[in-house]
mmCIF file with all atom_site columns, C-alpha atoms in Angstrom:
data_model
loop_
_atom_site.group_PDB
_atom_site.id
_atom_site.type_symbol
_atom_site.label_atom_id
_atom_site.label_alt_id
_atom_site.label_comp_id
_atom_site.label_asym_id
_atom_site.label_entity_id
_atom_site.label_seq_id
_atom_site.pdbx_PDB_ins_code
_atom_site.Cartn_x
_atom_site.Cartn_y
_atom_site.Cartn_z
_atom_site.occupancy
_atom_site.B_iso_or_equiv
_atom_site.pdbx_formal_charge
_atom_site.auth_seq_id
_atom_site.auth_comp_id
_atom_site.auth_asym_id
_atom_site.auth_atom_id
_atom_site.pdbx_PDB_model_num
ATOM 1  C CA . VAL A 1 1  ? 0.000  0.000   0.000   1.00 97.00 ? 6  VAL A CA 1
ATOM 2  C CA . ALA A 1 2  ? 1.399  3.394   -1.027  1.00 98.00 ? 7  ALA A CA 1
ATOM 3  C CA . PHE A 1 3  ? 0.250  6.215   1.226   1.00 98.00 ? 8  PHE A CA 1
ATOM 4  C CA . GLY A 1 4  ? 0.588  9.651   -0.355  1.00 97.00 ? 9  GLY A CA 1
ATOM 5  C CA . GLY A 1 5  ? -1.096 12.981  -0.838  1.00 95.00 ? 10 GLY A CA 1
ATOM 6  C CA . SER A 1 6  ? -1.588 15.541  -3.559  1.00 93.00 ? 11 SER A CA 1
ATOM 7  C CA . PHE A 1 7  ? 0.508  18.021  -1.540  1.00 94.00 ? 12 PHE A CA 1
ATOM 8  C CA . CYS A 1 8  ? 3.447  15.589  -1.271  1.00 96.00 ? 13 CYS A CA 1
ATOM 9  C CA . LYS A 1 9  ? 6.119  16.133  -3.949  1.00 97.00 ? 14 LYS A CA 1
ATOM 10 C CA . PRO A 1 10 ? 8.103  12.946  -3.099  1.00 97.00 ? 15 PRO A CA 1
ATOM 11 C CA . CYS A 1 11 ? 4.848  10.959  -3.347  1.00 97.00 ? 16 CYS A CA 1
ATOM 12 C CA . LYS A 1 12 ? 4.225  12.309  -6.834  1.00 96.00 ? 17 LYS A CA 1
ATOM 13 C CA . GLU A 1 13 ? 7.824  11.548  -7.831  1.00 97.00 ? 18 GLU A CA 1
ATOM 14 C CA . MET A 1 14 ? 7.591  7.924   -6.621  1.00 98.00 ? 19 MET A CA 1
ATOM 15 C CA . LYS A 1 15 ? 4.129  7.150   -8.036  1.00 97.00 ? 20 LYS A CA 1
ATOM 16 C CA . PRO A 1 16 ? 5.299  6.054   -11.533 1.00 97.00 ? 21 PRO A CA 1
ATOM 17 C CA . PHE A 1 17 ? 7.940  3.774   -9.992  1.00 97.00 ? 22 PHE A CA 1
ATOM 18 C CA . PHE A 1 18 ? 5.416  2.232   -7.589  1.00 97.00 ? 23 PHE A CA 1
ATOM 19 C CA . GLU A 1 19 ? 3.032  1.559   -10.477 1.00 95.00 ? 24 GLU A CA 1
ATOM 20 C CA . ALA A 1 20 ? 5.833  0.061   -12.601 1.00 96.00 ? 25 ALA A CA 1
ATOM 21 C CA . LEU A 1 21 ? 6.988  -2.136  -9.702  1.00 95.00 ? 26 LEU A CA 1
ATOM 22 C CA . SER A 1 22 ? 3.611  -3.873  -9.768  1.00 92.00 ? 27 SER A CA 1
ATOM 23 C CA . THR A 1 23 ? 4.454  -5.302  -13.207 1.00 93.00 ? 28 THR A CA 1
ATOM 24 C CA . ARG A 1 24 ? 8.007  -6.394  -12.393 1.00 92.00 ? 29 ARG A CA 1
ATOM 25 C CA . PRO A 1 25 ? 8.987  -9.853  -11.112 1.00 91.00 ? 30 PRO A CA 1
ATOM 26 C CA . GLU A 1 26 ? 9.624  -8.392  -7.634  1.00 86.00 ? 31 GLU A CA 1
ATOM 27 C CA . GLY A 1 27 ? 5.923  -7.558  -7.378  1.00 86.00 ? 32 GLY A CA 1
ATOM 28 C CA . LYS A 1 28 ? 4.594  -10.830 -8.718  1.00 85.00 ? 33 LYS A CA 1
ATOM 29 C CA . GLY A 1 29 ? 1.653  -12.134 -6.737  1.00 84.00 ? 34 GLY A CA 1
ATOM 30 C CA . ALA A 1 30 ? 1.094  -8.875  -4.845  1.00 91.00 ? 35 ALA A CA 1
ATOM 31 C CA . MET A 1 31 ? -1.755 -6.388  -5.104  1.00 94.00 ? 36 MET A CA 1
ATOM 32 C CA . PHE A 1 32 ? -0.545 -2.777  -5.326  1.00 97.00 ? 37 PHE A CA 1
ATOM 33 C CA . VAL A 1 33 ? -2.888 -0.136  -3.902  1.00 96.00 ? 38 VAL A CA 1
ATOM 34 C CA . SER A 1 34 ? -2.462 3.620   -3.519  1.00 96.00 ? 39 SER A CA 1
ATOM 35 C CA . VAL A 1 35 ? -4.184 5.600   -0.768  1.00 97.00 ? 40 VAL A CA 1
ATOM 36 C CA . ASN A 1 36 ? -4.545 9.365   -1.117  1.00 96.00 ? 41 ASN A CA 1
ATOM 37 C CA . VAL A 1 37 ? -4.634 10.642  2.451   1.00 95.00 ? 42 VAL A CA 1
ATOM 38 C CA . ASP A 1 38 ? -6.423 13.788  1.224   1.00 94.00 ? 43 ASP A CA 1
ATOM 39 C CA . ASP A 1 39 ? -9.416 11.630  0.345   1.00 95.00 ? 44 ASP A CA 1
ATOM 40 C CA . VAL A 1 40 ? -9.331 8.926   3.034   1.00 93.00 ? 45 VAL A CA 1
ATOM 41 C CA . GLY A 1 41 ? -7.219 10.152  5.917   1.00 87.00 ? 46 GLY A CA 1
ATOM 42 C CA . GLU A 1 42 ? -8.895 7.720   8.308   1.00 94.00 ? 47 GLU A CA 1
ATOM 43 C CA . VAL A 1 43 ? -7.199 4.836   6.469   1.00 94.00 ? 48 VAL A CA 1
ATOM 44 C CA . SER A 1 44 ? -3.767 6.290   7.101   1.00 92.00 ? 49 SER A CA 1
ATOM 45 C CA . ASP A 1 45 ? -4.731 6.829   10.744  1.00 93.00 ? 50 ASP A CA 1
ATOM 46 C CA . LEU A 1 46 ? -5.707 3.163   11.073  1.00 95.00 ? 51 LEU A CA 1
ATOM 47 C CA . ALA A 1 47 ? -2.394 2.136   9.481   1.00 96.00 ? 52 ALA A CA 1
ATOM 48 C CA . ASN A 1 48 ? -0.427 4.471   11.803  1.00 96.00 ? 53 ASN A CA 1
ATOM 49 C CA . VAL A 1 49 ? 1.002  6.498   8.923   1.00 97.00 ? 54 VAL A CA 1
ATOM 50 C CA . SER A 1 50 ? 2.421  9.864   9.974   1.00 95.00 ? 55 SER A CA 1
ATOM 51 C CA . ILE A 1 51 ? 5.070  10.560  7.301   1.00 97.00 ? 56 ILE A CA 1
ATOM 52 C CA . LEU A 1 52 ? 4.629  10.541  3.531   1.00 97.00 ? 57 LEU A CA 1
ATOM 53 C CA . PRO A 1 53 ? 5.379  8.699   1.419   1.00 98.00 ? 58 PRO A CA 1
ATOM 54 C CA . THR A 1 54 ? 4.912  5.488   3.378   1.00 98.00 ? 59 THR A CA 1
ATOM 55 C CA . TYR A 1 55 ? 4.768  2.036   1.803   1.00 98.00 ? 60 TYR A CA 1
ATOM 56 C CA . GLN A 1 56 ? 3.380  -0.927  3.692   1.00 98.00 ? 61 GLN A CA 1
ATOM 57 C CA . VAL A 1 57 ? 3.076  -4.619  2.907   1.00 97.00 ? 62 VAL A CA 1
ATOM 58 C CA . TRP A 1 58 ? 0.135  -6.434  4.491   1.00 96.00 ? 63 TRP A CA 1
ATOM 59 C CA . LYS A 1 59 ? -0.363 -10.199 4.658   1.00 94.00 ? 64 LYS A CA 1
ATOM 60 C CA . ALA A 1 60 ? -3.414 -11.913 6.147   1.00 93.00 ? 65 ALA A CA 1
ATOM 61 C CA . GLY A 1 61 ? -4.556 -8.670  7.777   1.00 93.00 ? 66 GLY A CA 1
ATOM 62 C CA . GLU A 1 62 ? -1.207 -7.969  9.467   1.00 95.00 ? 67 GLU A CA 1
ATOM 63 C CA . LYS A 1 63 ? 1.475  -5.468  8.537   1.00 96.00 ? 68 LYS A CA 1
ATOM 64 C CA . ALA A 1 64 ? 4.477  -7.469  7.332   1.00 97.00 ? 69 ALA A CA 1
ATOM 65 C CA . GLY A 1 65 ? 6.784  -4.603  6.401   1.00 97.00 ? 70 GLY A CA 1
ATOM 66 C CA . GLU A 1 66 ? 7.101  -0.857  5.931   1.00 98.00 ? 71 GLU A CA 1
ATOM 67 C CA . TYR A 1 67 ? 9.329  1.650   4.195   1.00 98.00 ? 72 TYR A CA 1
ATOM 68 C CA . VAL A 1 68 ? 9.148  5.425   4.642   1.00 98.00 ? 73 VAL A CA 1
ATOM 69 C CA . GLY A 1 69 ? 10.938 7.540   2.055   1.00 97.00 ? 74 GLY A CA 1
ATOM 70 C CA . ARG A 1 70 ? 11.580 7.917   -1.628  1.00 96.00 ? 75 ARG A CA 1
ATOM 71 C CA . SER A 1 71 ? 14.344 5.480   -2.512  1.00 98.00 ? 76 SER A CA 1
ATOM 72 C CA . GLU A 1 72 ? 13.477 3.218   -5.426  1.00 97.00 ? 77 GLU A CA 1
ATOM 73 C CA . ASP A 1 73 ? 16.073 0.700   -4.227  1.00 97.00 ? 78 ASP A CA 1
ATOM 74 C CA . GLU A 1 74 ? 14.578 0.560   -0.719  1.00 98.00 ? 79 GLU A CA 1
ATOM 75 C CA . LEU A 1 75 ? 11.043 0.185   -2.059  1.00 97.00 ? 80 LEU A CA 1
ATOM 76 C CA . THR A 1 76 ? 12.201 -2.634  -4.329  1.00 96.00 ? 81 THR A CA 1
ATOM 77 C CA . ALA A 1 77 ? 13.950 -4.293  -1.375  1.00 96.00 ? 82 ALA A CA 1
ATOM 78 C CA . LEU A 1 78 ? 10.731 -4.080  0.680   1.00 97.00 ? 83 LEU A CA 1
ATOM 79 C CA . CYS A 1 79 ? 8.892  -5.810  -2.125  1.00 95.00 ? 84 CYS A CA 1
ATOM 80 C CA . ILE A 1 80 ? 11.558 -8.515  -2.491  1.00 94.00 ? 85 ILE A CA 1
ATOM 81 C CA . ARG A 1 81 ? 11.461 -9.225  1.243   1.00 95.00 ? 86 ARG A CA 1
ATOM 82 C CA . HIS A 1 82 ? 7.683  -9.346  1.632   1.00 93.00 ? 87 HIS A CA 1
ATOM 83 C CA . CYS A 1 83 ? 5.845  -9.733  -1.688  1.00 86.00 ? 88 CYS A CA 1
#
């Protein structure tokens, strides 16, 4: 899950990479979802997101991993570890 907002420049910069990652082998078998905190802030509250951009991996209703920042390498590593 990618948490971002329309006011967040790093979120906008990472969005194309996040979308492309969903089609790469590292993302195989995972569902990629983006949450705009401007529209559904309560979702980010429930996920304990306080800094944008935040990327979380959830499995069976539990958070399995998280990355906060805008490094393509770190986001890829999160996906390799948990997707």
